[in-house]
Tab-separated table of C-alpha atoms and ligand atoms in Angstrom:
chain	number	residue	atom	x	y	z
A	1	UNK	CA	-113.545	56.719	171.275
A	2	UNK	CA	-114.978	58.187	167.966
A	3	UNK	CA	-117.898	60.698	167.947
A	4	UNK	CA	-121.253	59.139	167.434
A	5	UNK	CA	-125.056	59.493	167.225
A	6	UNK	CA	-127.394	56.829	168.214
A	7	UNK	CA	-131.177	56.355	167.799
A	8	UNK	CA	-132.887	53.021	167.527
A	9	UNK	CA	-136.680	53.356	167.447
A	10	UNK	CA	-137.619	49.680	167.138
A	11	UNK	CA	-139.713	48.366	169.980
A	12	UNK	CA	-138.750	44.867	170.897
A	13	UNK	CA	-141.372	42.481	172.448
A	14	UNK	CA	-139.361	39.488	173.651
A	15	UNK	CA	-140.484	36.168	175.097
A	16	UNK	CA	-142.622	33.161	175.046
A	17	UNK	CA	-146.173	33.711	173.822
A	18	UNK	CA	-145.630	37.338	172.749
A	19	UNK	CA	-146.884	36.904	169.201
A	20	UNK	CA	-150.316	37.243	170.771
A	21	UNK	CA	-149.520	40.878	171.329
A	22	UNK	CA	-149.548	41.681	167.661
A	23	UNK	CA	-153.097	43.146	167.670
A	24	UNK	CA	-151.970	45.848	170.016
A	25	UNK	CA	-149.061	46.774	167.801
A	26	UNK	CA	-150.634	46.950	164.357
A	27	UNK	CA	-152.974	49.779	163.865
A	28	UNK	CA	-156.610	48.705	164.081
A	29	UNK	CA	-157.603	50.337	160.803
A	30	UNK	CA	-154.508	49.281	158.780
A	31	UNK	CA	-154.723	47.414	155.537
A	32	UNK	CA	-152.008	44.908	156.277
A	33	UNK	CA	-149.836	42.804	153.954
A	34	UNK	CA	-148.400	39.872	155.839
A	35	UNK	CA	-145.226	38.690	154.171
A	36	UNK	CA	-143.503	35.311	154.665
A	37	UNK	CA	-141.127	32.784	153.012
A	38	UNK	CA	-141.294	29.240	151.821
A	39	UNK	CA	-143.801	27.981	154.327
A	40	UNK	CA	-141.902	27.018	157.569
A	41	UNK	CA	-144.371	29.258	159.470
A	42	UNK	CA	-147.136	26.969	158.380
A	43	UNK	CA	-145.501	23.853	159.806
A	44	UNK	CA	-144.261	25.382	163.085
A	45	UNK	CA	-147.511	27.049	164.245
A	46	UNK	CA	-146.374	30.697	163.699
A	47	UNK	CA	-148.720	31.372	160.918
A	48	UNK	CA	-151.652	30.434	162.916
A	49	UNK	CA	-150.539	32.388	165.906
A	50	UNK	CA	-150.317	35.495	163.675
A	51	UNK	CA	-153.574	34.981	161.989
A	52	UNK	CA	-155.289	34.325	165.390
A	53	UNK	CA	-153.744	37.451	166.921
A	54	UNK	CA	-154.846	39.614	163.892
A	55	UNK	CA	-158.272	38.058	163.517
A	56	UNK	CA	-159.994	41.322	163.660
A	57	UNK	CA	-157.586	43.145	161.167
A	58	UNK	CA	-157.981	43.510	157.356
A	59	UNK	CA	-155.056	41.284	156.418
A	60	UNK	CA	-153.791	40.143	152.959
A	61	UNK	CA	-150.918	37.613	152.477
A	62	UNK	CA	-147.917	37.292	150.327
A	63	UNK	CA	-145.864	34.128	150.790
A	64	UNK	CA	-142.932	32.641	148.708
A	65	UNK	CA	-140.179	35.197	149.496
A	66	UNK	CA	-137.081	33.023	148.958
A	67	UNK	CA	-133.832	32.892	150.994
A	68	UNK	CA	-131.597	35.776	149.646
A	69	UNK	CA	-134.818	37.732	148.682
A	70	UNK	CA	-135.182	37.937	144.876
A	71	UNK	CA	-135.963	41.197	143.332
A	72	UNK	CA	-138.380	39.914	140.716
A	73	UNK	CA	-140.568	38.344	143.300
A	74	UNK	CA	-140.728	41.520	145.348
A	75	UNK	CA	-141.383	43.671	142.361
A	76	UNK	CA	-144.427	41.624	141.707
A	77	UNK	CA	-145.381	42.266	145.313
A	78	UNK	CA	-145.186	45.979	144.771
A	79	UNK	CA	-147.971	45.853	142.172
A	80	UNK	CA	-150.071	43.948	144.827
A	81	UNK	CA	-149.468	46.730	147.388
A	82	UNK	CA	-150.769	49.314	144.984
A	83	UNK	CA	-153.787	47.130	143.851
A	84	UNK	CA	-154.861	46.476	147.433
A	85	UNK	CA	-153.988	49.907	148.709
A	86	UNK	CA	-151.852	48.326	151.537
A	87	UNK	CA	-150.612	50.784	154.333
A	88	UNK	CA	-148.845	48.428	156.656
A	89	UNK	CA	-146.434	45.552	156.092
A	90	UNK	CA	-145.801	42.629	158.487
A	91	UNK	CA	-142.784	40.462	157.963
A	92	UNK	CA	-143.049	36.973	159.457
A	93	UNK	CA	-139.764	35.145	158.795
A	94	UNK	CA	-136.021	35.329	158.943
A	95	UNK	CA	-133.678	37.955	157.498
A	96	UNK	CA	-134.726	37.248	153.919
A	97	UNK	CA	-138.421	37.966	154.567
A	98	UNK	CA	-137.676	40.946	156.847
A	99	UNK	CA	-135.173	42.351	154.280
A	100	UNK	CA	-137.672	41.788	151.405
A	101	UNK	CA	-140.193	43.720	153.491
A	102	UNK	CA	-137.875	46.605	154.056
A	103	UNK	CA	-137.351	46.821	150.255
A	104	UNK	CA	-140.974	46.905	149.705
A	105	UNK	CA	-141.399	49.498	152.428
A	106	UNK	CA	-138.845	51.615	150.667
A	107	UNK	CA	-139.954	50.992	147.114
A	108	UNK	CA	-143.722	51.593	147.863
A	109	UNK	CA	-143.174	55.363	147.937
A	110	UNK	CA	-140.248	55.595	145.603
A	111	UNK	CA	-140.890	57.561	142.468
A	112	UNK	CA	-138.588	55.784	139.879
A	113	UNK	CA	-137.129	52.437	139.023
A	114	UNK	CA	-137.005	50.497	142.284
A	115	UNK	CA	-133.726	48.815	141.361
A	116	UNK	CA	-132.038	52.233	141.641
A	117	UNK	CA	-132.761	52.100	145.389
A	118	UNK	CA	-130.199	49.401	145.375
A	119	UNK	CA	-127.865	50.177	142.556
A	120	UNK	CA	-127.482	53.853	143.668
A	121	UNK	CA	-128.040	53.058	147.229
A	122	UNK	CA	-130.883	55.629	147.821
A	123	UNK	CA	-131.357	56.014	151.583
A	124	UNK	CA	-134.828	55.857	153.045
A	125	UNK	CA	-134.952	58.798	155.397
A	126	UNK	CA	-136.886	59.188	158.667
A	127	UNK	CA	-140.584	59.536	157.857
A	128	UNK	CA	-140.279	57.893	154.509
A	129	UNK	CA	-141.084	54.105	153.786
A	130	UNK	CA	-144.276	52.409	154.491
A	131	UNK	CA	-144.627	51.468	158.252
A	132	UNK	CA	-143.851	47.685	159.118
A	133	UNK	CA	-143.346	45.325	161.953
A	134	UNK	CA	-141.716	41.939	162.176
A	135	UNK	CA	-142.225	38.520	163.843
A	136	UNK	CA	-138.806	37.088	163.735
A	137	UNK	CA	-138.489	33.356	163.149
A	138	UNK	CA	-134.756	32.992	162.733
A	139	UNK	CA	-132.084	34.612	164.989
A	140	UNK	CA	-129.142	35.579	162.548
A	141	UNK	CA	-129.095	38.806	160.713
A	142	UNK	CA	-130.233	41.397	163.236
A	143	UNK	CA	-132.610	42.802	160.542
A	144	UNK	CA	-135.386	42.932	163.161
A	145	UNK	CA	-133.792	45.821	164.883
A	146	UNK	CA	-131.769	47.545	162.203
A	147	UNK	CA	-132.465	49.676	159.002
A	148	UNK	CA	-130.370	47.870	156.544
A	149	UNK	CA	-131.395	45.135	153.921
A	150	UNK	CA	-129.842	43.074	151.175
A	151	UNK	CA	-131.560	42.119	147.958
A	152	UNK	CA	-130.546	39.598	145.223
A	153	UNK	CA	-131.244	39.699	141.552
A	154	UNK	CA	-130.625	36.564	139.544
A	155	UNK	CA	-131.013	38.303	136.309
A	156	UNK	CA	-127.926	40.436	136.729
A	157	UNK	CA	-126.136	38.163	139.269
A	158	UNK	CA	-126.057	40.971	141.850
A	159	UNK	CA	-126.725	41.104	145.609
A	160	UNK	CA	-126.896	44.620	146.860
A	161	UNK	CA	-127.574	46.397	150.061
A	162	UNK	CA	-129.359	49.647	151.076
A	163	UNK	CA	-131.096	51.120	153.964
A	164	UNK	CA	-131.735	54.334	155.924
A	165	UNK	CA	-133.188	55.642	159.237
A	166	UNK	CA	-136.791	55.266	157.693
A	167	UNK	CA	-136.401	51.624	157.620
A	168	UNK	CA	-136.339	50.525	161.353
A	169	UNK	CA	-139.250	48.086	162.154
A	170	UNK	CA	-141.898	49.814	164.208
A	171	UNK	CA	-141.801	46.754	166.469
A	172	UNK	CA	-140.322	43.220	166.331
A	173	UNK	CA	-141.586	40.197	168.223
A	174	UNK	CA	-138.964	37.919	169.366
A	175	UNK	CA	-140.260	34.599	170.764
A	176	UNK	CA	-137.426	32.117	171.297
A	177	UNK	CA	-139.807	29.195	170.987
A	178	UNK	CA	-139.509	29.678	167.160
A	179	UNK	CA	-135.975	28.285	167.431
A	180	UNK	CA	-137.482	24.785	167.949
A	181	UNK	CA	-138.230	24.229	164.416
A	182	UNK	CA	-135.158	25.646	162.813
A	183	UNK	CA	-133.015	22.986	160.964
A	184	UNK	CA	-129.476	22.672	162.255
A	185	UNK	CA	-128.024	24.087	159.121
A	186	UNK	CA	-129.961	27.391	159.673
A	187	UNK	CA	-129.063	27.446	163.312
A	188	UNK	CA	-125.371	27.142	162.547
A	189	UNK	CA	-125.803	29.917	159.907
A	190	UNK	CA	-127.480	32.204	162.437
A	191	UNK	CA	-124.683	31.685	165.103
A	192	UNK	CA	-122.019	32.312	162.511
A	193	UNK	CA	-123.668	35.374	161.005
A	194	UNK	CA	-124.254	37.022	164.400
A	195	UNK	CA	-120.582	36.172	165.336
A	196	UNK	CA	-119.273	37.764	162.178
A	197	UNK	CA	-121.307	40.829	162.664
A	198	UNK	CA	-119.674	41.350	165.939
A	199	UNK	CA	-116.242	40.781	164.426
A	200	UNK	CA	-117.018	43.254	161.501
A	201	UNK	CA	-117.432	45.820	164.252
A	202	UNK	CA	-114.629	44.792	166.495
A	203	UNK	CA	-111.624	43.377	164.518
A	204	UNK	CA	-110.420	46.743	163.335
A	205	UNK	CA	-108.111	49.009	165.381
A	206	UNK	CA	-108.148	50.125	169.015
A	207	UNK	CA	-109.940	53.533	169.659
A	208	UNK	CA	-110.168	53.246	173.487
A	209	UNK	CA	-113.871	52.365	173.236
A	210	UNK	CA	-113.623	50.066	176.185
A	211	UNK	CA	-117.365	49.547	176.827
A	212	UNK	CA	-118.085	48.807	173.169
A	213	UNK	CA	-115.206	46.182	173.205
A	214	UNK	CA	-116.661	44.602	176.259
A	215	UNK	CA	-120.178	44.495	174.689
A	216	UNK	CA	-118.677	42.904	171.570
A	217	UNK	CA	-116.622	40.330	173.498
A	218	UNK	CA	-119.558	39.342	175.697
A	219	UNK	CA	-121.609	38.675	172.609
A	220	UNK	CA	-118.955	36.478	171.196
A	221	UNK	CA	-118.442	34.669	174.421
A	222	UNK	CA	-122.171	34.186	174.861
A	223	UNK	CA	-122.445	32.834	171.252
A	224	UNK	CA	-119.625	30.386	171.790
A	225	UNK	CA	-121.157	29.153	174.978
A	226	UNK	CA	-124.686	28.932	173.618
A	227	UNK	CA	-123.764	27.267	170.371
A	228	UNK	CA	-123.565	23.622	171.459
A	229	UNK	CA	-126.880	24.013	173.524
A	230	UNK	CA	-128.793	25.248	170.528
A	231	UNK	CA	-127.231	22.930	168.121
A	232	UNK	CA	-128.253	20.107	170.250
A	233	UNK	CA	-131.035	17.740	169.166
A	234	UNK	CA	-134.520	19.233	168.821
A	235	UNK	CA	-135.800	16.985	171.556
A	236	UNK	CA	-133.397	18.599	173.986
A	237	UNK	CA	-134.781	22.073	173.330
A	238	UNK	CA	-133.352	24.539	175.752
A	239	UNK	CA	-135.453	27.609	176.000
A	240	UNK	CA	-132.948	29.727	177.769
A	241	UNK	CA	-130.121	28.830	175.316
A	242	UNK	CA	-132.630	29.842	172.465
A	243	UNK	CA	-133.469	33.155	174.158
A	244	UNK	CA	-129.746	33.913	174.571
A	245	UNK	CA	-129.021	33.065	171.017
A	246	UNK	CA	-131.878	35.199	169.830
A	247	UNK	CA	-130.865	38.270	171.871
A	248	UNK	CA	-127.199	37.979	170.925
A	249	UNK	CA	-128.199	37.859	167.273
A	250	UNK	CA	-130.179	41.021	167.681
A	251	UNK	CA	-127.667	42.756	169.700
A	252	UNK	CA	-124.905	41.926	167.441
A	253	UNK	CA	-126.369	44.222	164.635
A	254	UNK	CA	-128.711	46.832	166.126
A	255	UNK	CA	-126.099	49.484	165.820
A	256	UNK	CA	-125.033	49.626	169.551
A	257	UNK	CA	-121.688	47.975	169.330
A	258	UNK	CA	-120.767	49.989	166.078
A	259	UNK	CA	-120.869	53.322	167.989
A	260	UNK	CA	-117.612	55.013	168.785
A	261	UNK	CA	-115.501	52.480	166.849
A	262	UNK	CA	-114.567	52.015	163.227
A	263	UNK	CA	-116.358	49.329	161.228
A	264	UNK	CA	-115.037	47.047	158.518
A	265	UNK	CA	-117.735	45.127	156.508
A	266	UNK	CA	-115.421	43.950	153.752
A	267	UNK	CA	-116.009	40.383	154.667
A	268	UNK	CA	-119.667	40.894	154.035
A	269	UNK	CA	-119.035	42.730	150.763
A	270	UNK	CA	-116.949	39.867	149.582
A	271	UNK	CA	-119.315	37.310	150.935
A	272	UNK	CA	-122.302	38.739	149.088
A	273	UNK	CA	-120.422	38.136	145.815
A	274	UNK	CA	-120.100	34.447	146.594
A	275	UNK	CA	-123.756	34.051	147.361
A	276	UNK	CA	-124.517	35.913	144.021
A	277	UNK	CA	-122.069	33.549	142.147
A	278	UNK	CA	-122.789	30.270	143.794
A	279	UNK	CA	-125.782	30.554	146.055
A	280	UNK	CA	-123.864	29.872	149.137
A	281	UNK	CA	-125.687	30.579	152.291
A	282	UNK	CA	-124.729	34.057	153.571
A	283	UNK	CA	-123.376	33.016	156.801
A	284	UNK	CA	-121.078	30.351	155.072
A	285	UNK	CA	-119.694	32.990	152.704
A	286	UNK	CA	-118.519	34.930	155.754
A	287	UNK	CA	-116.800	31.887	157.197
A	288	UNK	CA	-114.951	31.379	153.784
A	289	UNK	CA	-113.772	34.898	153.523
A	290	UNK	CA	-112.947	36.194	157.057
A	291	UNK	CA	-109.864	33.962	157.842
A	292	UNK	CA	-108.108	35.179	154.567
A	293	UNK	CA	-109.300	38.788	155.051
A	294	UNK	CA	-107.809	38.788	158.686
A	295	UNK	CA	-104.532	37.041	157.386
A	296	UNK	CA	-104.251	39.451	154.589
A	297	UNK	CA	-104.756	42.548	156.703
A	298	UNK	CA	-102.820	41.075	159.677
A	299	UNK	CA	-100.573	44.031	160.344
A	300	UNK	CA	-103.467	46.733	160.582
A	301	UNK	CA	-105.687	44.347	162.640
A	302	UNK	CA	-103.259	42.469	164.879
A	303	UNK	CA	-103.737	44.595	167.976
A	304	UNK	CA	-107.524	43.785	168.089
A	305	UNK	CA	-106.947	40.176	166.976
A	306	UNK	CA	-104.582	39.824	169.934
A	307	UNK	CA	-107.005	41.359	172.279
A	308	UNK	CA	-109.768	38.944	170.844
A	309	UNK	CA	-107.282	36.154	171.552
A	310	UNK	CA	-106.721	37.221	175.084
A	311	UNK	CA	-110.285	38.123	176.196
A	312	UNK	CA	-112.415	35.774	174.161
A	313	UNK	CA	-110.201	32.709	173.741
A	314	UNK	CA	-108.169	33.072	177.027
A	315	UNK	CA	-104.796	32.946	175.130
A	316	UNK	CA	-102.309	34.756	177.268
A	317	UNK	CA	-98.994	33.280	176.119
A	318	UNK	CA	-96.847	34.460	173.158
A	319	UNK	CA	-96.217	37.647	171.396
A	320	UNK	CA	-98.966	39.939	169.731
A	321	UNK	CA	-98.297	38.263	166.454
A	322	UNK	CA	-98.611	34.673	167.826
A	323	UNK	CA	-101.834	35.465	169.759
A	324	UNK	CA	-103.307	37.148	166.786
A	325	UNK	CA	-102.536	34.280	164.443
A	326	UNK	CA	-103.888	31.814	167.113
A	327	UNK	CA	-107.096	33.831	167.344
A	328	UNK	CA	-107.768	33.441	163.542
A	329	UNK	CA	-107.258	29.668	163.778
A	330	UNK	CA	-109.641	29.639	166.839
A	331	UNK	CA	-112.216	31.444	164.909
A	332	UNK	CA	-111.910	28.883	161.981
A	333	UNK	CA	-112.231	26.039	164.516
A	334	UNK	CA	-115.322	27.628	165.858
A	335	UNK	CA	-117.048	27.669	162.437
A	336	UNK	CA	-115.913	24.111	161.793
A	337	UNK	CA	-117.356	23.031	165.201
A	338	UNK	CA	-120.791	24.266	163.802
A	339	UNK	CA	-120.327	22.117	160.773
A	340	UNK	CA	-119.441	25.147	158.593
A	341	UNK	CA	-116.610	24.672	156.050
A	342	UNK	CA	-114.202	27.488	155.673
A	343	UNK	CA	-112.823	27.172	152.120
A	344	UNK	CA	-114.546	27.931	148.930
A	345	UNK	CA	-113.357	24.780	147.360
A	346	UNK	CA	-115.365	22.812	149.931
A	347	UNK	CA	-118.527	24.326	148.447
A	348	UNK	CA	-117.971	24.338	144.736
A	349	UNK	CA	-115.523	22.869	142.182
A	350	UNK	CA	-115.982	25.936	139.944
A	351	UNK	CA	-113.998	28.267	142.117
A	352	UNK	CA	-111.224	29.184	139.647
A	353	UNK	CA	-111.522	32.720	138.433
A	354	UNK	CA	-113.790	33.784	141.417
A	355	UNK	CA	-111.161	36.461	142.635
A	356	UNK	CA	-111.220	37.990	139.238
A	357	UNK	CA	-114.860	38.099	139.113
A	358	UNK	CA	-115.107	39.798	142.503
A	359	UNK	CA	-112.402	42.314	141.471
A	360	UNK	CA	-114.346	43.197	138.307
A	361	UNK	CA	-117.556	43.475	140.229
A	362	UNK	CA	-116.071	45.856	142.830
A	363	UNK	CA	-114.389	47.940	140.133
A	364	UNK	CA	-117.427	48.305	138.163
A	365	UNK	CA	-119.188	49.688	141.074
A	366	UNK	CA	-116.423	52.005	141.985
A	367	UNK	CA	-115.754	50.111	145.321
A	368	UNK	CA	-112.037	51.047	145.619
A	369	UNK	CA	-111.844	51.682	149.325
A	370	UNK	CA	-113.467	48.887	151.606
A	371	UNK	CA	-112.615	48.091	155.178
A	372	UNK	CA	-112.161	50.104	158.223
A	373	UNK	CA	-109.399	52.218	156.667
A	374	UNK	CA	-111.436	52.575	153.476
A	375	UNK	CA	-108.281	51.466	151.513
A	376	UNK	CA	-108.967	47.832	150.526
A	377	UNK	CA	-108.901	47.839	146.638
A	378	UNK	CA	-110.700	45.597	144.196
A	379	UNK	CA	-107.320	44.012	143.410
A	380	UNK	CA	-106.739	43.219	147.157
A	381	UNK	CA	-110.297	41.692	147.387
A	382	UNK	CA	-109.187	39.411	144.452
A	383	UNK	CA	-106.163	38.334	146.408
A	384	UNK	CA	-108.281	37.679	149.557
A	385	UNK	CA	-110.683	35.650	147.626
A	386	UNK	CA	-107.988	33.688	146.009
A	387	UNK	CA	-106.555	32.940	149.388
A	388	UNK	CA	-109.956	31.568	150.433
A	389	UNK	CA	-110.020	28.920	147.597
B	401	NZQ	O1	-138.665	30.397	153.780
B	401	NZQ	P1	-138.998	29.517	154.935
B	401	NZQ	O2	-139.884	28.449	154.534
B	401	NZQ	O3	-139.675	30.371	156.053
B	401	NZQ	O4	-137.729	28.944	155.497
B	401	NZQ	C1	-136.403	29.595	155.953
B	401	NZQ	C2	-135.536	29.538	154.928
B	401	NZQ	O5	-135.550	28.454	154.160
B	401	NZQ	C3	-135.946	28.856	157.193
B	401	NZQ	N1	-136.623	29.250	158.455
B	401	NZQ	C4	-136.746	30.594	158.968
B	401	NZQ	N2	-137.173	30.429	160.219
B	401	NZQ	C5	-137.581	29.115	160.428
B	401	NZQ	C6	-137.103	28.387	159.294
B	401	NZQ	N3	-137.180	27.107	159.282
B	401	NZQ	C7	-137.841	26.468	160.314
B	401	NZQ	N4	-138.245	27.042	161.531
B	401	NZQ	C8	-138.020	28.398	161.539
B	401	NZQ	N5	-138.485	29.113	162.674
B	401	NZQ	O6	-134.561	29.206	157.155
B	401	NZQ	C9	-134.225	29.497	155.806
B	401	NZQ	C10	-133.226	30.670	155.703
B	401	NZQ	O7	-134.050	31.840	156.083
B	401	NZQ	P2	-133.395	33.273	155.808
B	401	NZQ	O8	-134.395	34.300	156.149
B	401	NZQ	O9	-132.925	33.286	154.353
B	401	NZQ	O10	-132.151	33.279	156.648
B	401	NZQ	P3	-131.401	34.500	157.414
B	401	NZQ	O11	-132.163	34.968	158.508
B	401	NZQ	O12	-130.027	33.981	157.699
B	401	NZQ	O13	-131.349	35.625	156.359
B	401	NZQ	C11	-130.423	35.740	155.253
B	401	NZQ	C12	-130.570	37.006	154.437
B	401	NZQ	O14	-130.376	38.148	155.260
B	401	NZQ	C13	-129.318	38.954	154.652
B	401	NZQ	C14	-128.452	37.916	153.953
B	401	NZQ	O15	-127.549	38.480	153.125
B	401	NZQ	C15	-129.541	37.023	153.390
B	401	NZQ	O16	-129.969	37.449	152.106
B	401	NZQ	N6	-128.749	39.722	155.675
B	401	NZQ	C16	-129.336	40.740	156.246
B	401	NZQ	C17	-128.810	41.717	157.072
B	401	NZQ	C18	-129.490	42.799	157.665
B	401	NZQ	N7	-130.680	43.166	157.060
B	401	NZQ	O17	-129.110	43.492	158.494
B	401	NZQ	C19	-127.433	41.564	157.528
B	401	NZQ	C20	-126.819	40.213	157.163
B	401	NZQ	O18	-125.354	40.400	157.193
B	401	NZQ	C21	-127.202	39.581	155.990
B	401	NZQ	O19	-126.561	40.139	154.896
B	402	ZN	ZN1	-124.332	38.908	157.833
C-alpha cells in the first residue's frame, strides 16, 4: 500500500427531509448567495424547501448556471458577489452548480485573472476560498464531498479542472428524494460517472491495498445492482435504491478509495476534450474513451482488469488475458444497458480529426505524462481517441 494522508472535512447530512436543517448549517448572520442551474429545482420543490429553511437568512439568488458550468456566466456572478458583499455560497444542484460554486469560492478571494486559476491550476489552500455548502440534486460527480471542480469556456473551447483543500464544502445535504425528478438520461449519466470514478482509482496496478480494492469493488457491485432499480419508471420510485445510488456516487469520489493506491484519470482528461469539442455529456465521454484506453494499455492494466473480472463480474474461467478482455466487454455492456453509447461516431458525424485535436490540446498544455504511470503521451491519447471512433 502506498503512503497517504487523508482529511475530508465535509459534513454530510443524509436522508429524507434533511433540507430543513439548512438553517442550522448556514451562519445566521451570513450574506448568502444561493446558486442554482436551469430551473429543475423550481419544478421539483427543492427551491421552496431551501427558501423555507432559510426564511430568516439574508439570501440572494443566482440561477442559470448551465450544465458544464460556463466561465463567462460565473465571471458575471463574481461581480455580483462583490456588489452585494456576499460571504457565504450555497450551491443547490448537480455537479455543474457545485463546481461553479467552487470556482466562485476560489475566485472571490483571488488577486488576478480568474481564468489563471484554471489555466495555471492555482490550488485553493486550506483557509482560503469563500465558505460554501451544498444541497445535492443529482448523484454523479461526488463534488458534494470533494475539493475539485471543472469549468468550461466556450470562447476558447476549453474544459479545465482545478481545486485544493480550501474547496471542500462545509456541509452537503443529500436527500435521496431529489432522485424522483431526475430524467433517465441524467440518472444513467450519474451511474456511469460514479462507476468510472471508481475505475479511474482501481484499474491501475496492484499495490496490496486490499481494503481499498474491496471498497472500490463494493461500490461497483452496488451501482450495478442499483442501476435497474433507479432506471425504472418514476412511478416505481424506490427510495432505498435512490439512497444507495446517492451514497455510492459520493463515496466514489470523496478521496477515500484513492488512498494508498495509484490513480489514473486519463479517461477523464480525454473525455473533457470531447465535451469541449462536441458538448457530449461528461459521463458519456467516459464511456466512449474508457474501453479504448483499457485496450490500449492492456499489458499494464491486465492484472487489475482480471481482478475486476473475477470479483465484480464473477468470471473465473480463462487466463489473465482472457478474463481481462472479458471485463472490458462487460463494462461496455453495462454502459449500453444504461442506454449509453460507447463510440464517438454514435454521437457525432464530425469525429474525423478528433484524435489530432486532443493530441494538440494536450501538447499545448505540456500534458506529456498522463495515467497511473505518468507516461501516457499526447500522441498515445490521439491513438486512444482514434480507437474510440
Ligand atoms: O440545470 P438544472 O435545471 O438544475 O437541470 C440539471 C441539468 O440539466 C438536471 N438536474 C439536476 N438535478 C435534477 C435535475 N433535473 C431534474 N431533477 C433533479 N433533481 O440535470 C442536468 C445535468 O446537471 P449537471 O449538474 O450538469 O450534471 P452532473 O452532476 O453530472 O455534473 C456534470 C459536471 O460535473 C463535472 C463534469 O465535468 C460536468 O461539468 N464533474 C465534476 C467533478 C468533481 N467536481 O469532482 C468530477 C466529475 O468527473 C466531473 O468532471
Ligand atoms: Zn467524472
